[in-house]
């Protein structure tokens, strides 16, 4: 197995059967070696700097009914909210004062946020904070819509493909959502010129190790600028409430493999990792991640953007906990960076 890891380190690629054997490997020494190589690769590009993004959850209204998601349309027990332009601008100001130079506007697919409404907000952020990156994560939209948002000043877009297997996709989503359209959206975003992020939930219901190997190959071939990976975490009001959460160790292994395949990619240690495991974000960094996304949403709405149970949003996970988060990073030999942290070839 060590030969497989060395090949991955040297060549940045593996055959599907080699990926599967690595994902199934339980030998702690081998896994530690994988993480060590991933850290070496990350440090070649990013040194010991960890980029930060301020996450603003702009709406928990959603027209979709993804079976895994706590804010899906069918969950009648969600207290729905959407932020006004003024509230979003206030979040950005708080974030800017806390040294964030990159904002992520994320939300359910809320029809209120038409192109005109989002363009107005993005243009205002672009005008007021010309030195900041603006990332959107608002789900599937048309080519024209993505283009308008890009032209107003958005630079990056996060859209996880969730799974590259058509059959698995169908088990996680109602029939009006399709993997074809998801992939089309990702291709359109790239064509327009966004830095694009994709990714998966690890341990989502019905996922197999083979599915994960295919996802890794999909991501390697798609060459995203950003990769979002987090364990699936059940939500008590979702159809998948009785499924167990995804494995942290498996998430870390996938993260490390992808770091070695795509050395320059921006990879966050996600909130879901920090939710399932107290030190999950540190473990993510030590497996090759280089980004953290603290929560900049207004405090009173954070409890309503519950994609899954027990989602963390206070303490060091909150933007206002930046100093404490910095101290946690220093303990493992890293520093929080205030750069906007663009993808560099
Ligand atoms: N609507 C946008 C979209 O679909 O990309 C952005 C919001 S969506 C809630 C953001 C991500 O949350 C999804 O891509 C999914 O991977 C993740 N997510 C949703 N439910 C989850 C769960 N139960 N456990 C872990 N992650 C979850």
Short mmCIF file of C-alpha atoms and ligand atoms in Angstrom, two decimals:
data_model
loop_
_atom_site.label_atom_id
_atom_site.label_comp_id
_atom_site.label_asym_id
_atom_site.label_seq_id
_atom_site.Cartn_x
_atom_site.Cartn_y
_atom_site.Cartn_z
CA UNK A 1 0.00 0.00 0.00
CA UNK A 2 2.91 2.35 0.68
CA UNK A 3 3.83 1.98 -3.04
CA UNK A 4 0.34 3.21 -3.97
CA UNK A 5 0.77 6.28 -1.76
CA UNK A 6 4.19 6.99 -3.19
CA UNK A 7 2.80 6.71 -6.72
CA UNK A 8 0.02 9.14 -5.77
CA UNK A 9 2.59 11.55 -4.31
CA UNK A 10 4.84 11.34 -7.37
CA UNK A 11 2.32 11.16 -10.19
CA UNK A 12 -0.78 12.82 -8.70
CA UNK A 13 -2.99 10.05 -10.01
CA UNK A 14 -4.19 6.50 -9.31
CA UNK A 15 -6.21 3.79 -11.01
CA UNK A 16 -9.71 3.19 -9.68
CA UNK A 17 -8.75 -0.10 -7.97
CA UNK A 18 -5.83 1.62 -6.24
CA UNK A 19 -8.14 4.39 -4.99
CA UNK A 20 -10.52 1.77 -3.61
CA UNK A 21 -7.75 -0.11 -1.83
CA UNK A 22 -6.56 3.13 -0.25
CA UNK A 23 -10.08 4.07 0.85
CA UNK A 24 -10.48 0.62 2.42
CA UNK A 25 -7.07 0.62 4.10
CA UNK A 26 -7.30 0.68 7.90
CA UNK A 27 -3.56 0.63 8.67
CA UNK A 28 -2.91 3.72 10.81
CA UNK A 29 0.72 4.04 9.69
CA UNK A 30 -0.28 4.06 6.04
CA UNK A 31 -3.06 6.57 6.64
CA UNK A 32 -0.69 8.83 8.58
CA UNK A 33 1.78 8.66 5.68
CA UNK A 34 -1.03 9.66 3.27
CA UNK A 35 -1.84 12.69 5.47
CA UNK A 36 1.85 13.60 5.73
CA UNK A 37 2.27 13.61 1.95
CA UNK A 38 -0.93 15.68 1.60
CA UNK A 39 0.44 18.24 4.09
CA UNK A 40 3.71 18.44 2.16
CA UNK A 41 1.81 19.14 -1.09
CA UNK A 42 -0.43 21.75 0.55
CA UNK A 43 2.57 23.51 2.10
CA UNK A 44 4.35 23.72 -1.27
CA UNK A 45 1.53 25.97 -2.51
CA UNK A 46 0.13 27.63 0.61
CA UNK A 47 2.97 27.47 3.16
CA UNK A 48 1.42 27.35 6.60
CA UNK A 49 -1.29 29.87 5.73
CA UNK A 50 -4.96 29.02 6.10
CA UNK A 51 -7.32 31.19 4.06
CA UNK A 52 -10.61 32.26 5.59
CA UNK A 53 -13.98 32.91 3.98
CA UNK A 54 -16.86 34.59 5.77
CA UNK A 55 -20.00 32.52 5.21
CA UNK A 56 -23.26 34.47 4.99
CA UNK A 57 -26.35 32.26 4.87
CA UNK A 58 -28.70 34.56 3.00
CA UNK A 59 -31.87 32.45 2.90
CA UNK A 60 -33.21 29.14 4.14
CA UNK A 61 -36.16 29.17 1.72
CA UNK A 62 -35.67 26.45 -0.88
CA UNK A 63 -37.78 25.28 -3.78
CA UNK A 64 -35.99 21.93 -3.82
CA UNK A 65 -36.65 18.84 -1.77
CA UNK A 66 -33.25 17.12 -1.51
CA UNK A 67 -33.89 14.18 0.78
CA UNK A 68 -30.82 14.76 2.98
CA UNK A 69 -31.25 18.47 3.64
CA UNK A 70 -32.75 20.09 6.74
CA UNK A 71 -33.99 23.16 4.83
CA UNK A 72 -35.67 21.21 2.02
CA UNK A 73 -39.05 22.52 0.86
CA UNK A 74 -40.94 19.63 2.47
CA UNK A 75 -39.72 20.38 6.01
CA UNK A 76 -42.63 22.32 7.47
CA UNK A 77 -40.90 22.80 10.83
CA UNK A 78 -38.30 25.26 9.63
CA UNK A 79 -38.59 28.88 10.69
CA UNK A 80 -37.92 30.45 7.27
CA UNK A 81 -35.92 33.68 6.84
CA UNK A 82 -34.19 35.63 4.16
CA UNK A 83 -31.71 38.45 4.70
CA UNK A 84 -32.27 41.91 3.26
CA UNK A 85 -29.62 43.67 1.22
CA UNK A 86 -28.94 45.89 4.23
CA UNK A 87 -28.41 42.87 6.50
CA UNK A 88 -26.05 41.25 3.98
CA UNK A 89 -24.06 44.50 3.65
CA UNK A 90 -23.84 44.69 7.43
CA UNK A 91 -22.47 41.12 7.57
CA UNK A 92 -19.82 42.08 5.00
CA UNK A 93 -18.83 45.15 7.02
CA UNK A 94 -18.50 43.07 10.20
CA UNK A 95 -16.48 40.52 8.23
CA UNK A 96 -14.26 43.15 6.65
CA UNK A 97 -13.50 44.64 10.06
CA UNK A 98 -12.59 41.13 11.24
CA UNK A 99 -10.08 40.87 8.36
CA UNK A 100 -12.12 38.70 6.01
CA UNK A 101 -11.35 39.43 2.35
CA UNK A 102 -13.61 36.78 0.90
CA UNK A 103 -17.37 36.46 1.37
CA UNK A 104 -19.54 33.47 0.53
CA UNK A 105 -23.25 34.11 -0.03
CA UNK A 106 -25.00 30.78 0.40
CA UNK A 107 -28.66 29.85 0.45
CA UNK A 108 -31.41 27.54 -0.59
CA UNK A 109 -32.83 28.02 -4.09
CA UNK A 110 -35.07 30.89 -3.08
CA UNK A 111 -37.03 32.42 -6.03
CA UNK A 112 -37.02 35.77 -4.20
CA UNK A 113 -33.32 36.05 -5.09
CA UNK A 114 -33.90 36.74 -8.78
CA UNK A 115 -31.02 37.84 -10.99
CA UNK A 116 -31.91 41.50 -10.40
CA UNK A 117 -31.99 41.12 -6.62
CA UNK A 118 -28.67 39.23 -6.45
CA UNK A 119 -27.01 41.50 -9.03
CA UNK A 120 -27.94 44.53 -6.97
CA UNK A 121 -26.38 42.98 -3.85
CA UNK A 122 -23.26 41.66 -5.60
CA UNK A 123 -22.66 45.03 -7.36
CA UNK A 124 -22.89 46.83 -4.05
CA UNK A 125 -20.44 44.45 -2.35
CA UNK A 126 -18.08 44.74 -5.34
CA UNK A 127 -18.25 48.56 -5.21
CA UNK A 128 -17.71 48.80 -1.47
CA UNK A 129 -15.08 46.05 -1.16
CA UNK A 130 -13.13 45.98 -4.45
CA UNK A 131 -10.34 44.01 -2.77
CA UNK A 132 -12.61 41.12 -1.71
CA UNK A 133 -13.60 37.91 -3.44
CA UNK A 134 -17.31 37.25 -3.78
CA UNK A 135 -18.38 33.62 -3.83
CA UNK A 136 -21.93 32.50 -4.52
CA UNK A 137 -23.49 29.18 -3.55
CA UNK A 138 -27.10 29.49 -4.64
CA UNK A 139 -27.68 26.24 -6.48
CA UNK A 140 -28.67 25.63 -10.08
CA UNK A 141 -29.36 28.62 -12.36
CA UNK A 142 -29.29 29.21 -16.10
CA UNK A 143 -26.14 30.12 -18.07
CA UNK A 144 -27.52 33.63 -18.55
CA UNK A 145 -28.14 34.04 -14.85
CA UNK A 146 -24.63 32.88 -13.87
CA UNK A 147 -23.22 35.22 -16.52
CA UNK A 148 -25.13 38.26 -15.21
CA UNK A 149 -23.94 37.57 -11.65
CA UNK A 150 -20.36 37.18 -12.88
CA UNK A 151 -20.56 40.44 -14.81
CA UNK A 152 -21.75 42.20 -11.65
CA UNK A 153 -18.61 41.12 -9.82
CA UNK A 154 -19.02 37.59 -8.44
CA UNK A 155 -15.79 35.60 -8.83
CA UNK A 156 -16.42 32.14 -7.46
CA UNK A 157 -19.26 29.63 -7.31
CA UNK A 158 -19.70 26.56 -5.08
CA UNK A 159 -21.95 23.79 -6.37
CA UNK A 160 -21.28 20.30 -5.09
CA UNK A 161 -22.15 17.60 -7.59
CA UNK A 162 -23.07 15.43 -4.51
CA UNK A 163 -22.42 12.16 -6.38
CA UNK A 164 -21.27 11.34 -9.90
CA UNK A 165 -23.36 8.16 -10.06
CA UNK A 166 -26.73 8.62 -11.78
CA UNK A 167 -28.43 5.89 -9.78
CA UNK A 168 -27.09 7.22 -6.46
CA UNK A 169 -28.08 10.77 -7.45
CA UNK A 170 -31.62 9.53 -7.95
CA UNK A 171 -31.70 8.06 -4.44
CA UNK A 172 -30.72 11.40 -2.87
CA UNK A 173 -32.94 13.70 -4.92
CA UNK A 174 -36.51 13.88 -6.22
CA UNK A 175 -36.92 13.21 -9.91
CA UNK A 176 -37.12 16.87 -10.99
CA UNK A 177 -33.42 17.22 -10.06
CA UNK A 178 -30.87 15.61 -12.35
CA UNK A 179 -27.16 14.96 -12.31
CA UNK A 180 -27.06 15.99 -15.98
CA UNK A 181 -28.24 19.48 -15.11
CA UNK A 182 -25.90 19.72 -12.13
CA UNK A 183 -22.93 18.90 -14.35
CA UNK A 184 -24.16 21.27 -17.07
CA UNK A 185 -24.26 24.05 -14.45
CA UNK A 186 -20.69 23.25 -13.37
CA UNK A 187 -19.51 23.36 -16.98
CA UNK A 188 -21.32 26.65 -17.61
CA UNK A 189 -19.77 28.22 -14.52
CA UNK A 190 -16.30 27.25 -15.70
CA UNK A 191 -16.98 28.50 -19.23
CA UNK A 192 -18.05 31.90 -17.88
CA UNK A 193 -14.81 32.22 -15.93
CA UNK A 194 -15.78 31.58 -12.32
CA UNK A 195 -13.44 29.79 -9.96
CA UNK A 196 -15.64 26.75 -9.43
CA UNK A 197 -16.03 24.47 -6.44
CA UNK A 198 -17.62 21.06 -6.39
CA UNK A 199 -17.67 18.12 -4.00
CA UNK A 200 -19.64 15.50 -2.11
CA UNK A 201 -21.08 14.48 1.21
CA UNK A 202 -19.15 11.52 2.53
CA UNK A 203 -21.27 8.65 3.83
CA UNK A 204 -24.50 9.89 2.27
CA UNK A 205 -27.20 7.19 2.27
CA UNK A 206 -26.65 4.37 -0.25
CA UNK A 207 -23.15 5.63 -1.17
CA UNK A 208 -20.66 2.85 -1.90
CA UNK A 209 -16.86 2.90 -1.84
CA UNK A 210 -17.01 2.50 -5.61
CA UNK A 211 -19.19 5.62 -5.86
CA UNK A 212 -16.54 7.53 -3.89
CA UNK A 213 -13.75 6.28 -6.15
CA UNK A 214 -15.81 7.49 -9.14
CA UNK A 215 -16.34 10.85 -7.42
CA UNK A 216 -12.59 11.21 -6.90
CA UNK A 217 -11.99 10.45 -10.59
CA UNK A 218 -14.80 12.86 -11.58
CA UNK A 219 -13.24 15.63 -9.48
CA UNK A 220 -9.72 14.90 -10.79
CA UNK A 221 -10.98 15.16 -14.38
CA UNK A 222 -13.18 18.22 -13.80
CA UNK A 223 -10.27 20.07 -12.14
CA UNK A 224 -12.30 22.37 -9.88
CA UNK A 225 -10.60 25.32 -8.21
CA UNK A 226 -12.27 24.45 -4.90
CA UNK A 227 -13.38 21.14 -3.38
CA UNK A 228 -16.03 20.87 -0.64
CA UNK A 229 -16.08 17.61 1.32
CA UNK A 230 -17.95 16.96 4.53
CA UNK A 231 -19.47 13.97 6.24
CA UNK A 232 -23.20 13.51 5.71
CA UNK A 233 -24.96 14.36 8.98
CA UNK A 234 -28.60 13.32 9.44
CA UNK A 235 -31.29 15.89 10.16
CA UNK A 236 -34.14 14.85 12.40
CA UNK A 237 -36.81 16.21 10.03
CA UNK A 238 -35.32 14.68 6.89
CA UNK A 239 -36.19 11.46 5.11
CA UNK A 240 -32.71 10.18 6.03
CA UNK A 241 -33.08 10.85 9.76
CA UNK A 242 -32.22 7.26 10.71
CA UNK A 243 -29.03 6.96 8.69
CA UNK A 244 -25.70 7.28 10.55
CA UNK A 245 -23.40 10.21 9.94
CA UNK A 246 -20.48 9.79 7.55
CA UNK A 247 -17.05 8.78 8.80
CA UNK A 248 -14.56 11.51 9.65
CA UNK A 249 -11.64 9.22 8.87
CA UNK A 250 -13.00 8.40 5.41
CA UNK A 251 -13.62 12.11 4.75
CA UNK A 252 -10.01 12.87 5.70
CA UNK A 253 -8.67 10.11 3.45
CA UNK A 254 -10.65 11.45 0.47
CA UNK A 255 -9.46 14.97 1.26
CA UNK A 256 -5.82 13.84 1.34
CA UNK A 257 -6.14 11.86 -1.91
CA UNK A 258 -7.68 14.88 -3.66
CA UNK A 259 -5.00 17.20 -2.29
CA UNK A 260 -2.39 14.92 -3.86
CA UNK A 261 -4.29 14.78 -7.15
CA UNK A 262 -5.04 18.53 -7.31
CA UNK A 263 -2.23 20.22 -5.34
CA UNK A 264 -3.40 23.81 -6.02
CA UNK A 265 -7.08 23.31 -5.16
CA UNK A 266 -8.62 25.36 -2.38
CA UNK A 267 -10.03 22.82 0.07
CA UNK A 268 -11.90 23.83 3.22
CA UNK A 269 -11.96 21.90 6.47
CA UNK A 270 -15.76 22.08 6.55
CA UNK A 271 -18.30 22.90 9.25
CA UNK A 272 -19.68 19.35 8.95
CA UNK A 273 -16.24 17.97 9.89
CA UNK A 274 -16.15 20.29 12.91
CA UNK A 275 -19.70 19.26 13.84
CA UNK A 276 -19.07 15.51 13.86
CA UNK A 277 -15.68 15.75 15.59
CA UNK A 278 -14.58 18.40 18.10
CA UNK A 279 -11.19 18.80 16.39
CA UNK A 280 -12.50 17.97 12.93
CA UNK A 281 -11.28 21.18 11.33
CA UNK A 282 -7.76 20.73 12.70
CA UNK A 283 -7.83 17.15 11.45
CA UNK A 284 -8.90 18.46 8.03
CA UNK A 285 -5.98 20.90 7.90
CA UNK A 286 -3.60 18.11 8.92
CA UNK A 287 -4.96 15.98 6.06
CA UNK A 288 -4.24 18.71 3.47
CA UNK A 289 -7.08 21.28 3.71
CA UNK A 290 -6.12 24.97 3.48
CA UNK A 291 -9.35 26.95 4.01
CA UNK A 292 -11.78 27.65 6.87
CA UNK A 293 -15.23 29.19 6.45
CA UNK A 294 -16.40 30.77 9.71
CA UNK A 295 -20.03 31.83 9.99
CA UNK A 296 -20.75 35.52 9.39
CA UNK A 297 -24.55 35.25 9.30
CA UNK A 298 -26.51 37.39 11.79
CA UNK A 299 -26.53 35.49 15.08
CA UNK A 300 -30.33 35.28 15.35
CA UNK A 301 -30.73 33.39 12.05
CA UNK A 302 -27.89 30.87 12.46
CA UNK A 303 -30.09 28.43 14.33
CA UNK A 304 -32.48 28.37 11.37
CA UNK A 305 -29.93 27.43 8.72
CA UNK A 306 -29.78 23.90 10.02
CA UNK A 307 -28.80 21.67 7.12
CA UNK A 308 -28.25 18.87 9.64
CA UNK A 309 -28.53 18.27 13.40
CA UNK A 310 -26.18 20.03 15.86
CA UNK A 311 -24.56 22.20 13.17
CA UNK A 312 -21.97 24.40 14.86
CA UNK A 313 -22.18 28.16 14.31
CA UNK A 314 -20.94 29.79 17.49
CA UNK A 315 -17.57 29.63 19.29
CA UNK A 316 -14.56 29.36 17.01
CA UNK A 317 -16.86 28.45 14.13
CA UNK A 318 -18.29 31.97 14.23
CA UNK A 319 -16.56 34.81 12.44
CA UNK A 320 -16.42 36.72 15.74
CA UNK A 321 -14.41 33.78 17.11
CA UNK A 322 -11.63 34.47 14.59
CA UNK A 323 -9.02 35.15 17.25
CA UNK A 324 -9.73 31.90 19.08
CA UNK A 325 -9.74 30.04 15.76
CA UNK A 326 -6.34 31.59 14.98
CA UNK A 327 -5.02 30.30 18.29
CA UNK A 328 -6.29 26.82 17.52
CA UNK A 329 -4.52 26.92 14.16
CA UNK A 330 -1.27 28.13 15.75
CA UNK A 331 -1.33 25.12 18.07
CA UNK A 332 -1.03 22.85 15.02
CA UNK A 333 1.58 25.03 13.28
CA UNK A 334 -0.59 27.13 10.95
CA UNK A 335 -1.64 30.79 10.77
CA UNK A 336 -4.90 32.36 9.64
CA UNK A 337 -4.31 34.50 6.57
CA UNK A 338 -6.22 37.67 5.69
CA UNK A 339 -5.45 37.30 1.97
CA UNK A 340 -8.38 36.76 -0.34
CA UNK A 341 -6.73 33.52 -1.40
CA UNK A 342 -7.46 33.09 -5.10
CA UNK A 343 -6.71 29.95 -7.05
CA UNK A 344 -3.30 30.18 -8.69
CA UNK A 345 -2.11 27.93 -11.52
N1 LIG B 1 -28.66 25.38 -2.53
C1 LIG B 1 -27.25 25.39 -2.78
C2 LIG B 1 -26.80 24.10 -3.40
O1 LIG B 1 -27.59 23.18 -3.55
O2 LIG B 1 -25.61 23.99 -3.77
C3 LIG B 1 -26.42 25.73 -1.55
C4 LIG B 1 -26.96 25.32 -0.23
S1 LIG B 1 -26.85 23.57 0.08
C5 LIG B 1 -27.72 23.48 1.58
C6 LIG B 1 -25.13 23.40 0.50
C7 LIG B 1 -24.60 22.01 0.73
O3 LIG B 1 -25.03 21.52 2.00
C8 LIG B 1 -25.06 20.94 -0.21
O4 LIG B 1 -24.29 20.95 -1.40
C9 LIG B 1 -24.88 19.64 0.60
O5 LIG B 1 -23.72 18.92 0.19
C10 LIG B 1 -24.73 20.15 2.04
N2 LIG B 1 -25.69 19.46 2.92
C11 LIG B 1 -27.04 19.51 2.86
N3 LIG B 1 -27.59 18.66 3.76
C12 LIG B 1 -26.55 18.05 4.40
C13 LIG B 1 -26.47 17.07 5.40
N4 LIG B 1 -27.55 16.51 5.93
N5 LIG B 1 -25.24 16.68 5.82
C14 LIG B 1 -24.13 17.24 5.29
N6 LIG B 1 -24.15 18.17 4.33
C15 LIG B 1 -25.35 18.57 3.87
#
